[in-house]
Short mmCIF file of C-alpha atoms and ligand atoms in Angstrom, two decimals:
data_model
loop_
_atom_site.label_atom_id
_atom_site.label_comp_id
_atom_site.label_asym_id
_atom_site.label_seq_id
_atom_site.Cartn_x
_atom_site.Cartn_y
_atom_site.Cartn_z
CA MET A 283 -11.75 -4.40 4.24
CA SER A 284 -11.75 -2.29 7.27
CA PRO A 285 -11.94 1.56 6.54
CA ASP A 286 -8.89 2.02 8.87
CA HIS A 287 -6.81 0.03 6.39
CA GLN A 288 -8.15 1.34 3.14
CA PRO A 289 -5.54 0.83 0.67
CA THR A 290 -4.65 3.25 -2.07
CA VAL A 291 -4.69 2.12 -5.87
CA LEU A 292 -3.42 4.47 -8.57
CA VAL A 293 -5.29 3.92 -11.70
CA VAL A 294 -3.39 5.18 -14.90
CA GLU A 295 -5.46 5.12 -17.94
CA ASP A 296 -5.88 7.97 -20.58
CA GLU A 297 -9.34 7.01 -21.65
CA ALA A 298 -11.70 8.82 -19.29
CA ALA A 299 -14.77 6.47 -19.47
CA GLN A 300 -12.37 3.58 -18.74
CA ARG A 301 -10.67 5.41 -15.97
CA GLU A 302 -14.05 6.26 -14.35
CA VAL A 303 -15.46 2.85 -14.55
CA LEU A 304 -12.38 1.25 -13.09
CA SER A 305 -12.03 3.76 -10.33
CA TYR A 306 -15.68 3.52 -9.43
CA ASN A 307 -15.42 -0.05 -9.12
CA LEU A 308 -12.40 0.17 -6.90
CA GLU A 309 -14.02 2.68 -4.62
CA ALA A 310 -17.05 0.45 -4.48
CA GLU A 311 -14.63 -2.61 -3.33
CA GLY A 312 -13.59 -0.36 -0.34
CA PHE A 313 -10.32 1.16 -2.06
CA ARG A 314 -9.00 4.69 -2.05
CA VAL A 315 -8.41 5.58 -5.63
CA ALA A 316 -5.81 8.02 -7.11
CA ARG A 317 -6.30 8.83 -10.91
CA ALA A 318 -3.72 9.62 -13.36
CA GLU A 319 -4.58 10.06 -17.19
CA ASN A 320 -0.88 9.83 -18.42
CA GLY A 321 2.53 8.60 -17.72
CA GLU A 322 3.96 11.92 -16.43
CA GLU A 323 1.21 12.30 -14.07
CA ALA A 324 1.50 8.70 -12.66
CA LEU A 325 5.14 9.30 -11.95
CA VAL A 326 4.17 12.43 -9.77
CA LEU A 327 1.19 10.96 -8.09
CA VAL A 328 3.23 7.72 -7.04
CA GLU A 329 5.32 10.16 -4.81
CA GLU A 330 2.41 12.06 -3.48
CA GLU A 331 -0.06 9.38 -2.99
CA ASN A 332 2.38 6.28 -1.96
CA PRO A 333 -0.13 4.02 -3.46
CA ASP A 334 -0.32 0.40 -2.27
CA ILE A 335 -0.80 -0.92 -5.82
CA ILE A 336 -0.98 0.51 -9.29
CA VAL A 337 -3.20 -0.51 -12.30
CA LEU A 338 -1.64 0.78 -15.42
CA ASP A 339 -2.78 0.94 -19.03
CA TRP A 340 0.12 0.05 -21.46
CA MET A 341 -1.21 2.49 -24.24
CA LEU A 342 -0.65 5.73 -22.85
CA PRO A 343 0.42 9.25 -24.71
CA ASN A 344 4.06 10.39 -24.52
CA VAL A 345 5.41 8.19 -21.68
CA SER A 346 4.03 4.76 -22.25
CA GLY A 347 2.81 2.14 -19.54
CA ILE A 348 6.04 0.24 -20.06
CA GLU A 349 8.27 3.11 -19.58
CA VAL A 350 6.34 4.00 -16.33
CA CYS A 351 6.54 0.41 -15.04
CA ARG A 352 10.27 0.18 -15.87
CA GLN A 353 11.17 3.60 -14.05
CA LEU A 354 9.04 2.60 -10.93
CA LYS A 355 10.73 -0.87 -10.77
CA THR A 356 14.12 0.66 -10.83
CA ARG A 357 13.63 3.23 -7.93
CA PRO A 358 14.21 1.63 -4.71
CA GLU A 359 11.18 3.44 -2.91
CA THR A 360 8.72 2.14 -5.43
CA ARG A 361 10.37 -1.31 -6.60
CA SER A 362 7.98 -3.28 -4.17
CA VAL A 363 4.76 -1.43 -5.13
CA PRO A 364 2.69 -4.18 -7.25
CA ILE A 365 1.84 -3.12 -10.81
CA ILE A 366 -0.99 -4.66 -12.79
CA MET A 367 -0.57 -3.86 -16.57
CA LEU A 368 -3.59 -3.70 -18.83
CA SER A 369 -3.25 -4.25 -22.38
CA ALA A 370 -5.82 -4.38 -25.34
CA ARG A 371 -4.39 -7.38 -27.19
CA SER A 372 -2.68 -10.50 -26.11
CA GLU A 373 0.10 -9.89 -28.77
CA GLU A 374 0.87 -6.68 -26.94
CA LEU A 375 0.82 -8.59 -23.84
CA ASP A 376 3.47 -10.89 -25.03
CA ARG A 377 5.61 -8.10 -25.82
CA VAL A 378 5.15 -6.45 -22.41
CA ARG A 379 6.28 -9.83 -20.92
CA GLY A 380 9.08 -10.17 -23.45
CA LEU A 381 10.22 -6.67 -22.37
CA GLU A 382 10.82 -7.57 -18.76
CA THR A 383 9.25 -4.49 -17.33
CA GLY A 384 8.89 -5.97 -14.02
CA ALA A 385 5.13 -6.06 -13.83
CA ASP A 386 3.70 -8.12 -11.40
CA ASP A 387 0.61 -9.38 -13.35
CA TYR A 388 -1.13 -8.67 -16.64
CA VAL A 389 -4.60 -8.34 -17.68
CA ILE A 390 -6.09 -8.33 -21.20
CA LYS A 391 -8.68 -5.64 -22.29
CA PRO A 392 -11.75 -6.01 -22.17
CA TYR A 393 -11.41 -7.33 -18.64
CA SER A 394 -14.15 -8.55 -16.39
CA VAL A 395 -14.09 -6.21 -13.39
CA VAL A 396 -14.40 -9.28 -11.05
CA GLU A 397 -11.27 -10.77 -12.39
CA LEU A 398 -9.48 -7.29 -12.01
CA MET A 399 -10.49 -7.05 -8.50
CA ALA A 400 -9.60 -10.64 -7.81
CA ARG A 401 -6.20 -9.76 -9.29
CA VAL A 402 -5.81 -6.59 -7.28
CA ARG A 403 -6.67 -8.37 -4.05
CA ALA A 404 -4.21 -11.33 -4.79
CA GLN A 405 -1.31 -8.63 -5.01
CA LEU A 406 -2.46 -6.95 -1.85
CA ARG A 407 -2.58 -10.14 0.16
CA ARG A 408 0.91 -10.53 -0.68
CA THR A 409 2.14 -7.03 -0.06
CA ARG A 410 -0.40 -5.57 2.46
CA PRO A 411 -1.47 -8.62 4.41
CA SER A 412 -3.00 -6.73 7.29
CA ALA A 413 -5.53 -4.96 4.82
CA ALA A 414 -6.45 -8.56 3.56
CA GLY A 415 -7.36 -9.47 7.09
CA LEU A 416 -4.59 -11.85 7.80
CA ARG A 417 -2.43 -12.62 10.78
CA LEU A 418 0.99 -10.77 11.14
CA GLU A 419 3.75 -12.16 13.20
CA TYR A 420 6.95 -10.31 14.23
CA ASP A 421 9.23 -11.98 16.98
CA ASP A 422 6.88 -12.75 19.94
CA ILE A 423 4.33 -10.44 18.69
CA VAL A 424 1.12 -11.68 17.10
CA LEU A 425 -1.48 -9.32 15.41
CA ASP A 426 -4.87 -10.51 14.00
CA SER A 427 -6.16 -7.95 11.85
CA GLU A 428 -9.57 -9.66 11.78
CA THR A 429 -10.30 -9.79 15.37
CA HIS A 430 -8.26 -6.69 16.27
CA ARG A 431 -6.23 -8.64 19.03
CA VAL A 432 -2.53 -8.50 19.64
CA THR A 433 -0.54 -10.60 21.98
CA ARG A 434 3.06 -10.72 23.01
CA GLU A 435 4.32 -14.07 24.32
CA THR A 436 0.64 -15.17 24.12
CA LYS A 437 -0.50 -12.34 26.61
CA GLU A 438 -2.98 -9.99 25.36
CA LEU A 439 -1.93 -6.56 24.85
CA LYS A 440 -4.47 -3.59 25.34
CA LEU A 441 -3.91 -1.11 22.39
CA GLY A 442 -5.87 2.03 21.43
CA PRO A 443 -7.25 1.95 17.80
CA THR A 444 -4.40 4.31 16.61
CA GLU A 445 -1.66 2.36 18.28
CA PHE A 446 -3.46 -0.81 16.49
CA ARG A 447 -3.13 0.93 12.94
CA LEU A 448 0.59 1.94 13.75
CA LEU A 449 1.44 -1.57 14.58
CA SER A 450 0.05 -3.33 11.84
CA THR A 451 1.60 -0.82 9.49
CA PHE A 452 5.17 -1.61 11.14
CA MET A 453 4.41 -5.50 11.10
CA GLU A 454 3.54 -5.53 7.37
CA LYS A 455 7.15 -4.46 6.73
CA PRO A 456 9.56 -5.14 9.64
CA GLY A 457 12.85 -3.19 9.34
CA ARG A 458 11.29 -0.81 7.04
CA VAL A 459 12.03 2.95 8.20
CA TRP A 460 8.70 5.10 8.04
CA SER A 461 8.88 8.98 8.11
CA ARG A 462 6.40 10.63 10.48
CA GLU A 463 4.54 11.84 7.12
CA GLN A 464 4.56 8.48 5.76
CA LEU A 465 3.02 7.22 9.14
CA LEU A 466 0.63 10.16 8.93
CA ASP A 467 -0.80 9.16 5.38
CA ARG A 468 -1.11 5.43 6.38
CA VAL A 469 -2.46 5.52 9.79
CA TRP A 470 -4.40 8.98 9.90
CA GLY A 471 -5.13 9.18 6.33
CA ARG A 472 -4.11 11.96 3.91
CA ASP A 473 -7.33 14.13 4.20
CA ILE A 474 -7.01 14.62 8.10
CA TYR A 475 -4.79 17.24 9.27
CA VAL A 476 -2.59 16.11 12.23
CA ASP A 477 0.69 17.52 13.41
CA THR A 478 3.86 15.27 12.92
CA ARG A 479 4.33 15.59 16.70
CA THR A 480 1.10 13.63 17.23
CA VAL A 481 2.96 10.62 15.51
CA ASP A 482 5.59 10.88 18.44
CA VAL A 483 2.95 10.88 20.90
CA HIS A 484 1.25 7.62 19.67
CA ILE A 485 4.56 5.96 19.18
CA GLY A 486 5.26 6.53 22.84
CA ARG A 487 1.75 5.05 23.63
CA LEU A 488 2.68 2.02 21.36
CA ARG A 489 5.94 1.37 23.05
CA LYS A 490 4.50 1.47 26.29
CA ALA A 491 1.66 -0.92 25.40
CA LEU A 492 4.10 -3.22 23.67
CA CYS A 493 6.14 -3.43 26.85
CA GLN A 494 3.08 -3.70 29.37
CA HIS A 495 3.86 -7.40 30.39
CA GLY A 496 7.60 -6.75 30.06
CA GLY A 497 10.07 -7.55 27.18
CA ASP A 498 12.37 -5.24 25.13
CA ASP A 499 11.06 -2.26 23.09
CA PRO A 500 10.97 -3.69 19.51
CA LEU A 501 10.56 -0.17 18.08
CA ARG A 502 13.69 1.81 16.79
CA THR A 503 13.89 5.53 16.43
CA VAL A 504 16.05 6.41 13.45
CA ARG A 505 17.41 9.77 13.81
CA GLY A 506 16.33 12.30 11.14
CA ALA A 507 14.28 9.58 9.45
CA GLY A 508 11.42 8.10 11.32
CA TYR A 509 10.85 4.82 13.11
CA ALA A 510 11.04 1.12 12.46
CA LEU A 511 10.18 -2.22 13.89
CA GLY A 512 13.27 -4.18 14.53
CA1 CA B 937 -4.98 3.66 -23.16
#
């Protein structure tokens, strides 16, 4: 996984030791990890961290994992974020399934770290293909995240590294409107301070790069909201 595309995993687990072991392993695999120790904190962090995937323990104090899952799956802005539920016993797991919480996958504790990592990657391949090193296509544009090559109508496009990251973000979810702040988080990273106007500058460069051999500008400016592909 390239560090430019480091996906964020939100780990929700009330037991500190388990939370740390899981976070440590995810970080070792190249993920950025946000940690929550209860359901309330998880619901706040989802908005602040915009995670790519959530690993959610079912037994949490106050707001249960099931309730957190149900709330996230009913909100339009978080509905598509994959959730892997952790449960201590298979009977609990059957209940979780029966409750139709909308979780994308379930793992029984004690789980093997290797298996859990495989499940996390499987979910990300589905929702964030560029982070998994796949080829993305949109109309006549093809982006290969492994070789970092972009072509349009088979002609190679020259793109700077920031424009490449911007384009892969757009190509993962064509039609989705990204705010400048969301693009900053995704492309520049949360820990770096960059002015939102910088986003506009790089969008301008990306537009120019996409049309370097002709063709229409596929990027759309959504007034008051941000940018979208198509
Ligand atoms: Ca727990």
